[in-house]
Amino acid sequence: KGLAVRRPRVLVTRPEPGARRTAERLSLAGLEPVILPLTRIAPISFSLPGGGFDAALVTSAQALNASLPETIRRLPLYAVGGVTAESAGTAGFADIRMADGSAGSLAALVQKSAKRRARLIYFCGKVRRPELEASLAEAGFDVTAVETYDAVPILYAQSAIANHIGQEPLDAVILMSAQSAGLFSAIAAAPEFAPRLSNASLVCFSGRISDALPENLRANLFVIGKATEEALMECLAQRFRGEA
């Protein structure tokens, strides 16, 4: 009998339920997913502001977990990428306009296709970058942010982290937010985990995320540039071509 081929081990740090979905795609691609969510999604109670809106914005699928009224779901919705657009369809939006995975591309899409001085409702998380709102406001749009969730850090005991990771080395770590990058950096600093992480590629969705990593973790860094699972899978396929 031939020896079993070792599948590259990839650490998934995103919160559930997205972590399981990503793990399924990794398995189908011949990789071994290792799930260690570093944050959990906590819904925030919110109320919608009065007055009408011309369109909705969303940069995270997590922002649409809440039940939204029909008046909102009838609006055109601008989604940052494919995963978010799919969640918007599940949430009941019919007119969905998709950017290519970055906040900059979403702002450009809105400026190109929305009417001038449109009033936009932006469903978002409590922790977010200000660039999207600022660029649209500068372009003359009226943007109202409605926070629908928070990403709360999960603080594991070292024994729990060890159980999740296992004894074998990791070959890649997926980091989808600057918050997760910071939390992962704290784990990587622990001497007992360093040998299992020393050769791992750190795959970040953006430069903003990679900037949250300390200098000593940037030797084997891959920055995708697009916040899509398709771009993620392509990056991993290039990294492990011929190994899986």
PDB file of C-alpha atoms in Angstrom:
ATOM      1  CA  LYS A   1       0.000   0.000   0.000  1.00  0.00           C
ATOM      2  CA  GLY A   2       1.202   3.514  -0.851  1.00  0.00           C
ATOM      3  CA  LEU A   3       1.750   6.119   1.782  1.00  0.00           C
ATOM      4  CA  ALA A   4      -1.087   8.578   2.325  1.00  0.00           C
ATOM      5  CA  VAL A   5      -0.346  12.031   0.946  1.00  0.00           C
ATOM      6  CA  ARG A   6      -0.339  14.709   3.657  1.00  0.00           C
ATOM      7  CA  ARG A   7      -2.872  17.427   2.909  1.00  0.00           C
ATOM      8  CA  PRO A   8      -1.751  21.017   3.614  1.00  0.00           C
ATOM      9  CA  ARG A   9      -3.315  22.218   6.877  1.00  0.00           C
ATOM     10  CA  VAL A  10      -5.060  25.607   6.740  1.00  0.00           C
ATOM     11  CA  LEU A  11      -6.185  27.507   9.854  1.00  0.00           C
ATOM     12  CA  VAL A  12      -9.580  29.220   9.489  1.00  0.00           C
ATOM     13  CA  THR A  13      -9.968  32.113  11.936  1.00  0.00           C
ATOM     14  CA  ARG A  14     -13.222  33.705  10.740  1.00  0.00           C
ATOM     15  CA  PRO A  15     -16.354  33.540  12.940  1.00  0.00           C
ATOM     16  CA  GLU A  16     -19.115  30.999  12.536  1.00  0.00           C
ATOM     17  CA  PRO A  17     -21.125  30.210  10.493  1.00  0.00           C
ATOM     18  CA  GLY A  18     -18.688  31.417   7.838  1.00  0.00           C
ATOM     19  CA  ALA A  19     -15.851  29.289   9.234  1.00  0.00           C
ATOM     20  CA  ARG A  20     -17.716  26.069   8.432  1.00  0.00           C
ATOM     21  CA  ARG A  21     -18.507  27.228   4.892  1.00  0.00           C
ATOM     22  CA  THR A  22     -14.870  28.098   4.252  1.00  0.00           C
ATOM     23  CA  ALA A  23     -13.776  24.765   5.730  1.00  0.00           C
ATOM     24  CA  GLU A  24     -16.048  22.905   3.327  1.00  0.00           C
ATOM     25  CA  ARG A  25     -14.482  24.675   0.343  1.00  0.00           C
ATOM     26  CA  LEU A  26     -10.999  23.918   1.623  1.00  0.00           C
ATOM     27  CA  SER A  27     -11.838  20.226   1.995  1.00  0.00           C
ATOM     28  CA  LEU A  28     -13.216  20.078  -1.541  1.00  0.00           C
ATOM     29  CA  ALA A  29      -9.960  21.626  -2.754  1.00  0.00           C
ATOM     30  CA  GLY A  30      -7.924  18.854  -1.135  1.00  0.00           C
ATOM     31  CA  LEU A  31      -6.774  20.863   1.867  1.00  0.00           C
ATOM     32  CA  GLU A  32      -7.230  20.078   5.563  1.00  0.00           C
ATOM     33  CA  PRO A  33      -9.154  22.858   7.338  1.00  0.00           C
ATOM     34  CA  VAL A  34      -8.409  23.596  10.988  1.00  0.00           C
ATOM     35  CA  ILE A  35     -11.146  25.748  12.515  1.00  0.00           C
ATOM     36  CA  LEU A  36     -10.294  28.230  15.256  1.00  0.00           C
ATOM     37  CA  PRO A  37     -12.739  31.185  15.180  1.00  0.00           C
ATOM     38  CA  LEU A  38     -11.105  34.176  16.852  1.00  0.00           C
ATOM     39  CA  THR A  39     -14.302  36.224  17.080  1.00  0.00           C
ATOM     40  CA  ARG A  40     -18.010  35.579  17.436  1.00  0.00           C
ATOM     41  CA  ILE A  41     -20.801  37.614  15.899  1.00  0.00           C
ATOM     42  CA  ALA A  42     -23.076  39.326  18.420  1.00  0.00           C
ATOM     43  CA  PRO A  43     -26.215  40.954  16.971  1.00  0.00           C
ATOM     44  CA  ILE A  44     -26.896  44.533  18.055  1.00  0.00           C
ATOM     45  CA  SER A  45     -30.408  45.846  18.603  1.00  0.00           C
ATOM     46  CA  PHE A  46     -31.063  48.697  16.220  1.00  0.00           C
ATOM     47  CA  SER A  47     -33.828  50.922  14.929  1.00  0.00           C
ATOM     48  CA  LEU A  48     -34.104  52.268  11.411  1.00  0.00           C
ATOM     49  CA  PRO A  49     -33.955  56.036  10.944  1.00  0.00           C
ATOM     50  CA  GLY A  50     -36.984  57.803   9.553  1.00  0.00           C
ATOM     51  CA  GLY A  51     -37.348  59.069   6.017  1.00  0.00           C
ATOM     52  CA  GLY A  52     -36.842  57.290   2.745  1.00  0.00           C
ATOM     53  CA  PHE A  53     -33.652  55.872   1.294  1.00  0.00           C
ATOM     54  CA  ASP A  54     -32.558  55.437  -2.301  1.00  0.00           C
ATOM     55  CA  ALA A  55     -30.296  52.407  -1.828  1.00  0.00           C
ATOM     56  CA  ALA A  56     -28.610  50.178   0.767  1.00  0.00           C
ATOM     57  CA  LEU A  57     -24.940  49.315   1.256  1.00  0.00           C
ATOM     58  CA  VAL A  58     -23.362  46.290   2.897  1.00  0.00           C
ATOM     59  CA  THR A  59     -19.708  45.272   3.263  1.00  0.00           C
ATOM     60  CA  SER A  60     -20.183  42.127   5.374  1.00  0.00           C
ATOM     61  CA  ALA A  61     -22.592  39.224   5.133  1.00  0.00           C
ATOM     62  CA  GLN A  62     -22.879  39.365   8.942  1.00  0.00           C
ATOM     63  CA  ALA A  63     -24.633  42.738   8.717  1.00  0.00           C
ATOM     64  CA  LEU A  64     -27.704  41.191   7.064  1.00  0.00           C
ATOM     65  CA  ASN A  65     -28.433  38.531   9.688  1.00  0.00           C
ATOM     66  CA  ALA A  66     -31.090  40.762  11.225  1.00  0.00           C
ATOM     67  CA  SER A  67     -34.666  40.818   9.950  1.00  0.00           C
ATOM     68  CA  LEU A  68     -35.247  43.864   7.760  1.00  0.00           C
ATOM     69  CA  PRO A  69     -38.601  45.337   6.697  1.00  0.00           C
ATOM     70  CA  GLU A  70     -39.945  44.985   3.161  1.00  0.00           C
ATOM     71  CA  THR A  71     -39.392  48.701   2.511  1.00  0.00           C
ATOM     72  CA  ILE A  72     -35.646  48.157   2.947  1.00  0.00           C
ATOM     73  CA  ARG A  73     -35.509  44.871   1.021  1.00  0.00           C
ATOM     74  CA  ARG A  74     -37.096  46.576  -1.995  1.00  0.00           C
ATOM     75  CA  LEU A  75     -34.171  48.996  -2.260  1.00  0.00           C
ATOM     76  CA  PRO A  76     -31.262  48.451  -4.642  1.00  0.00           C
ATOM     77  CA  LEU A  77     -28.460  46.938  -2.572  1.00  0.00           C
ATOM     78  CA  TYR A  78     -24.761  47.532  -3.225  1.00  0.00           C
ATOM     79  CA  ALA A  79     -22.715  44.565  -1.952  1.00  0.00           C
ATOM     80  CA  VAL A  80     -18.933  44.547  -1.587  1.00  0.00           C
ATOM     81  CA  GLY A  81     -18.472  41.062  -3.072  1.00  0.00           C
ATOM     82  CA  GLY A  82     -19.911  37.661  -3.933  1.00  0.00           C
ATOM     83  CA  VAL A  83     -20.382  36.239  -0.430  1.00  0.00           C
ATOM     84  CA  THR A  84     -22.137  39.397   0.731  1.00  0.00           C
ATOM     85  CA  ALA A  85     -24.292  39.490  -2.413  1.00  0.00           C
ATOM     86  CA  GLU A  86     -25.365  35.884  -1.829  1.00  0.00           C
ATOM     87  CA  SER A  87     -26.358  36.702   1.755  1.00  0.00           C
ATOM     88  CA  ALA A  88     -28.318  39.707   0.505  1.00  0.00           C
ATOM     89  CA  GLY A  89     -30.289  37.449  -1.828  1.00  0.00           C
ATOM     90  CA  THR A  90     -31.026  35.091   1.070  1.00  0.00           C
ATOM     91  CA  ALA A  91     -32.170  38.096   3.135  1.00  0.00           C
ATOM     92  CA  GLY A  92     -34.754  38.956   0.463  1.00  0.00           C
ATOM     93  CA  PHE A  93     -33.066  41.644  -1.625  1.00  0.00           C
ATOM     94  CA  ALA A  94     -33.798  41.321  -5.348  1.00  0.00           C
ATOM     95  CA  ASP A  95     -31.907  44.235  -6.914  1.00  0.00           C
ATOM     96  CA  ILE A  96     -28.300  43.457  -5.937  1.00  0.00           C
ATOM     97  CA  ARG A  97     -25.305  45.249  -7.441  1.00  0.00           C
ATOM     98  CA  MET A  98     -21.964  43.632  -6.683  1.00  0.00           C
ATOM     99  CA  ALA A  99     -18.505  45.207  -6.462  1.00  0.00           C
ATOM    100  CA  ASP A 100     -15.311  43.198  -6.829  1.00  0.00           C
ATOM    101  CA  GLY A 101     -14.495  42.635  -3.171  1.00  0.00           C
ATOM    102  CA  SER A 102     -12.999  45.892  -1.862  1.00  0.00           C
ATOM    103  CA  ALA A 103     -14.473  48.961  -0.215  1.00  0.00           C
ATOM    104  CA  GLY A 104     -12.856  51.111  -2.883  1.00  0.00           C
ATOM    105  CA  SER A 105     -14.565  49.199  -5.682  1.00  0.00           C
ATOM    106  CA  LEU A 106     -17.879  49.458  -3.828  1.00  0.00           C
ATOM    107  CA  ALA A 107     -17.540  53.232  -3.502  1.00  0.00           C
ATOM    108  CA  ALA A 108     -16.691  53.473  -7.211  1.00  0.00           C
ATOM    109  CA  LEU A 109     -19.726  51.353  -8.154  1.00  0.00           C
ATOM    110  CA  VAL A 110     -22.061  53.552  -6.096  1.00  0.00           C
ATOM    111  CA  GLN A 111     -20.628  56.737  -7.590  1.00  0.00           C
ATOM    112  CA  LYS A 112     -21.014  55.314 -11.089  1.00  0.00           C
ATOM    113  CA  SER A 113     -24.574  54.004 -10.875  1.00  0.00           C
ATOM    114  CA  ALA A 114     -26.467  55.676  -7.989  1.00  0.00           C
ATOM    115  CA  LYS A 115     -28.202  58.975  -8.536  1.00  0.00           C
ATOM    116  CA  ARG A 116     -26.424  62.085  -7.380  1.00  0.00           C
ATOM    117  CA  ARG A 117     -26.971  63.054  -3.723  1.00  0.00           C
ATOM    118  CA  ALA A 118     -28.727  59.729  -3.096  1.00  0.00           C
ATOM    119  CA  ARG A 119     -29.597  58.875   0.495  1.00  0.00           C
ATOM    120  CA  LEU A 120     -27.889  55.587   1.385  1.00  0.00           C
ATOM    121  CA  ILE A 121     -28.407  53.291   4.376  1.00  0.00           C
ATOM    122  CA  TYR A 122     -25.256  51.377   5.282  1.00  0.00           C
ATOM    123  CA  PHE A 123     -25.701  48.158   7.305  1.00  0.00           C
ATOM    124  CA  CYS A 124     -22.422  47.474   9.072  1.00  0.00           C
ATOM    125  CA  GLY A 125     -20.563  46.253  12.121  1.00  0.00           C
ATOM    126  CA  LYS A 126     -19.595  48.223  15.194  1.00  0.00           C
ATOM    127  CA  VAL A 127     -15.915  47.808  14.276  1.00  0.00           C
ATOM    128  CA  ARG A 128     -15.217  49.116  10.773  1.00  0.00           C
ATOM    129  CA  ARG A 129     -12.972  51.368   8.755  1.00  0.00           C
ATOM    130  CA  PRO A 130     -14.202  54.911   7.970  1.00  0.00           C
ATOM    131  CA  GLU A 131     -12.986  55.156   4.363  1.00  0.00           C
ATOM    132  CA  LEU A 132     -16.162  53.977   2.607  1.00  0.00           C
ATOM    133  CA  GLU A 133     -18.451  56.398   4.438  1.00  0.00           C
ATOM    134  CA  ALA A 134     -15.967  59.229   4.090  1.00  0.00           C
ATOM    135  CA  SER A 135     -15.402  58.782   0.351  1.00  0.00           C
ATOM    136  CA  LEU A 136     -19.124  58.586  -0.414  1.00  0.00           C
ATOM    137  CA  ALA A 137     -19.879  61.617   1.748  1.00  0.00           C
ATOM    138  CA  GLU A 138     -17.132  63.533  -0.034  1.00  0.00           C
ATOM    139  CA  ALA A 139     -18.734  62.561  -3.354  1.00  0.00           C
ATOM    140  CA  GLY A 140     -22.010  64.113  -2.234  1.00  0.00           C
ATOM    141  CA  PHE A 141     -23.964  61.107  -0.958  1.00  0.00           C
ATOM    142  CA  ASP A 142     -25.926  61.121   2.301  1.00  0.00           C
ATOM    143  CA  VAL A 143     -24.780  57.970   4.138  1.00  0.00           C
ATOM    144  CA  THR A 144     -26.523  56.743   7.306  1.00  0.00           C
ATOM    145  CA  ALA A 145     -24.682  53.905   9.082  1.00  0.00           C
ATOM    146  CA  VAL A 146     -26.791  51.368  10.990  1.00  0.00           C
ATOM    147  CA  GLU A 147     -24.742  49.017  13.174  1.00  0.00           C
ATOM    148  CA  THR A 148     -26.342  45.568  13.279  1.00  0.00           C
ATOM    149  CA  TYR A 149     -23.582  43.414  14.823  1.00  0.00           C
ATOM    150  CA  ASP A 150     -20.348  43.396  16.761  1.00  0.00           C
ATOM    151  CA  ALA A 151     -17.380  41.028  16.386  1.00  0.00           C
ATOM    152  CA  VAL A 152     -16.469  39.968  19.924  1.00  0.00           C
ATOM    153  CA  PRO A 153     -13.032  38.390  20.563  1.00  0.00           C
ATOM    154  CA  ILE A 154     -13.006  34.767  21.716  1.00  0.00           C
ATOM    155  CA  LEU A 155     -10.368  34.347  24.414  1.00  0.00           C
ATOM    156  CA  TYR A 156      -9.219  30.719  24.471  1.00  0.00           C
ATOM    157  CA  ALA A 157      -7.148  29.001  27.117  1.00  0.00           C
ATOM    158  CA  GLN A 158      -3.843  27.782  25.677  1.00  0.00           C
ATOM    159  CA  SER A 159      -4.943  24.176  26.151  1.00  0.00           C
ATOM    160  CA  ALA A 160      -8.037  24.842  24.018  1.00  0.00           C
ATOM    161  CA  ILE A 161      -5.924  26.434  21.277  1.00  0.00           C
ATOM    162  CA  ALA A 162      -3.608  23.414  21.345  1.00  0.00           C
ATOM    163  CA  ASN A 163      -6.584  21.068  20.983  1.00  0.00           C
ATOM    164  CA  HIS A 164      -7.907  23.009  17.987  1.00  0.00           C
ATOM    165  CA  ILE A 165      -4.569  23.266  16.198  1.00  0.00           C
ATOM    166  CA  GLY A 166      -3.259  19.798  16.971  1.00  0.00           C
ATOM    167  CA  GLN A 167       0.381  18.727  17.003  1.00  0.00           C
ATOM    168  CA  GLU A 168       1.145  18.894  13.288  1.00  0.00           C
ATOM    169  CA  PRO A 169       2.445  22.130  11.779  1.00  0.00           C
ATOM    170  CA  LEU A 170       0.099  24.507   9.965  1.00  0.00           C
ATOM    171  CA  ASP A 171       0.794  25.370   6.329  1.00  0.00           C
ATOM    172  CA  ALA A 172      -1.418  28.465   6.023  1.00  0.00           C
ATOM    173  CA  VAL A 173      -3.512  30.810   8.149  1.00  0.00           C
ATOM    174  CA  ILE A 174      -6.467  32.757   6.714  1.00  0.00           C
ATOM    175  CA  LEU A 175      -6.939  36.245   8.174  1.00  0.00           C
ATOM    176  CA  MET A 176     -10.060  38.094   7.039  1.00  0.00           C
ATOM    177  CA  SER A 177      -9.988  41.114   9.370  1.00  0.00           C
ATOM    178  CA  ALA A 178      -7.461  43.327  11.129  1.00  0.00           C
ATOM    179  CA  GLN A 179      -9.060  42.307  14.420  1.00  0.00           C
ATOM    180  CA  SER A 180      -8.382  38.621  13.706  1.00  0.00           C
ATOM    181  CA  ALA A 181      -4.820  39.435  12.651  1.00  0.00           C
ATOM    182  CA  GLY A 182      -4.201  41.095  16.002  1.00  0.00           C
ATOM    183  CA  LEU A 183      -5.702  38.191  17.948  1.00  0.00           C
ATOM    184  CA  PHE A 184      -3.726  35.655  15.916  1.00  0.00           C
ATOM    185  CA  SER A 185      -0.511  37.589  16.563  1.00  0.00           C
ATOM    186  CA  ALA A 186      -1.006  37.089  20.297  1.00  0.00           C
ATOM    187  CA  ILE A 187      -1.388  33.332  19.771  1.00  0.00           C
ATOM    188  CA  ALA A 188       1.666  33.156  17.516  1.00  0.00           C
ATOM    189  CA  ALA A 189       3.757  34.875  20.214  1.00  0.00           C
ATOM    190  CA  ALA A 190       3.285  31.934  22.605  1.00  0.00           C
ATOM    191  CA  PRO A 191       6.434  29.734  22.563  1.00  0.00           C
ATOM    192  CA  GLU A 192       4.450  26.484  22.528  1.00  0.00           C
ATOM    193  CA  PHE A 193       2.748  27.381  19.233  1.00  0.00           C
ATOM    194  CA  ALA A 194       5.695  28.937  17.388  1.00  0.00           C
ATOM    195  CA  PRO A 195       7.042  25.615  15.996  1.00  0.00           C
ATOM    196  CA  ARG A 196       3.637  24.785  14.497  1.00  0.00           C
ATOM    197  CA  LEU A 197       3.375  28.188  12.824  1.00  0.00           C
ATOM    198  CA  SER A 198       6.938  28.870  11.719  1.00  0.00           C
ATOM    199  CA  ASN A 199       6.420  27.811   8.069  1.00  0.00           C
ATOM    200  CA  ALA A 200       2.789  28.850   7.686  1.00  0.00           C
ATOM    201  CA  SER A 201       1.772  31.262   4.939  1.00  0.00           C
ATOM    202  CA  LEU A 202      -0.364  34.097   6.326  1.00  0.00           C
ATOM    203  CA  VAL A 203      -3.094  34.829   3.781  1.00  0.00           C
ATOM    204  CA  CYS A 204      -4.680  38.268   4.271  1.00  0.00           C
ATOM    205  CA  PHE A 205      -7.600  39.760   2.361  1.00  0.00           C
ATOM    206  CA  SER A 206      -6.041  43.256   2.294  1.00  0.00           C
ATOM    207  CA  GLY A 207      -3.007  45.322   3.149  1.00  0.00           C
ATOM    208  CA  ARG A 208      -4.929  46.833   6.062  1.00  0.00           C
ATOM    209  CA  ILE A 209      -5.134  43.340   7.575  1.00  0.00           C
ATOM    210  CA  SER A 210      -1.475  42.521   6.974  1.00  0.00           C
ATOM    211  CA  ASP A 211      -0.523  45.868   8.567  1.00  0.00           C
ATOM    212  CA  ALA A 212      -2.003  44.564  11.840  1.00  0.00           C
ATOM    213  CA  LEU A 213       0.652  41.820  11.949  1.00  0.00           C
ATOM    214  CA  PRO A 214       3.990  42.382  13.705  1.00  0.00           C
ATOM    215  CA  GLU A 215       7.129  42.462  11.566  1.00  0.00           C
ATOM    216  CA  ASN A 216       8.260  38.997  12.661  1.00  0.00           C
ATOM    217  CA  LEU A 217       5.145  37.395  11.108  1.00  0.00           C
ATOM    218  CA  ARG A 218       5.487  39.001   7.683  1.00  0.00           C
ATOM    219  CA  ALA A 219       8.167  36.764   6.190  1.00  0.00           C
ATOM    220  CA  ASN A 220       5.678  34.446   4.486  1.00  0.00           C
ATOM    221  CA  LEU A 221       2.826  36.830   3.717  1.00  0.00           C
ATOM    222  CA  PHE A 222       0.253  36.690   0.926  1.00  0.00           C
ATOM    223  CA  VAL A 223      -2.073  39.676   0.402  1.00  0.00           C
ATOM    224  CA  ILE A 224      -5.024  38.829  -1.857  1.00  0.00           C
ATOM    225  CA  GLY A 225      -6.395  42.337  -2.394  1.00  0.00           C
ATOM    226  CA  LYS A 226      -9.998  41.160  -2.812  1.00  0.00           C
ATOM    227  CA  ALA A 227     -12.397  40.116  -0.049  1.00  0.00           C
ATOM    228  CA  THR A 228     -13.838  37.121  -1.900  1.00  0.00           C
ATOM    229  CA  GLU A 229     -13.623  33.385  -1.288  1.00  0.00           C
ATOM    230  CA  GLU A 230     -12.871  32.880  -4.988  1.00  0.00           C
ATOM    231  CA  ALA A 231      -9.729  35.008  -4.673  1.00  0.00           C
ATOM    232  CA  LEU A 232      -8.847  33.170  -1.456  1.00  0.00           C
ATOM    233  CA  MET A 233      -9.132  29.751  -3.069  1.00  0.00           C
ATOM    234  CA  GLU A 234      -7.066  30.866  -6.055  1.00  0.00           C
ATOM    235  CA  CYS A 235      -4.340  32.151  -3.743  1.00  0.00           C
ATOM    236  CA  LEU A 236      -4.242  28.865  -1.827  1.00  0.00           C
ATOM    237  CA  ALA A 237      -4.262  26.863  -5.070  1.00  0.00           C
ATOM    238  CA  GLN A 238      -1.176  28.759  -6.225  1.00  0.00           C
ATOM    239  CA  ARG A 239       0.493  28.338  -2.845  1.00  0.00           C
ATOM    240  CA  PHE A 240      -0.064  24.572  -2.694  1.00  0.00           C
ATOM    241  CA  ARG A 241      -0.095  23.623  -6.356  1.00  0.00           C
ATOM    242  CA  GLY A 242       1.236  20.111  -6.626  1.00  0.00           C
ATOM    243  CA  GLU A 243       1.135  19.476  -2.873  1.00  0.00           C
ATOM    244  CA  ALA A 244      -2.520  18.493  -2.364  1.00  0.00           C
TER     245      ALA A 244
END
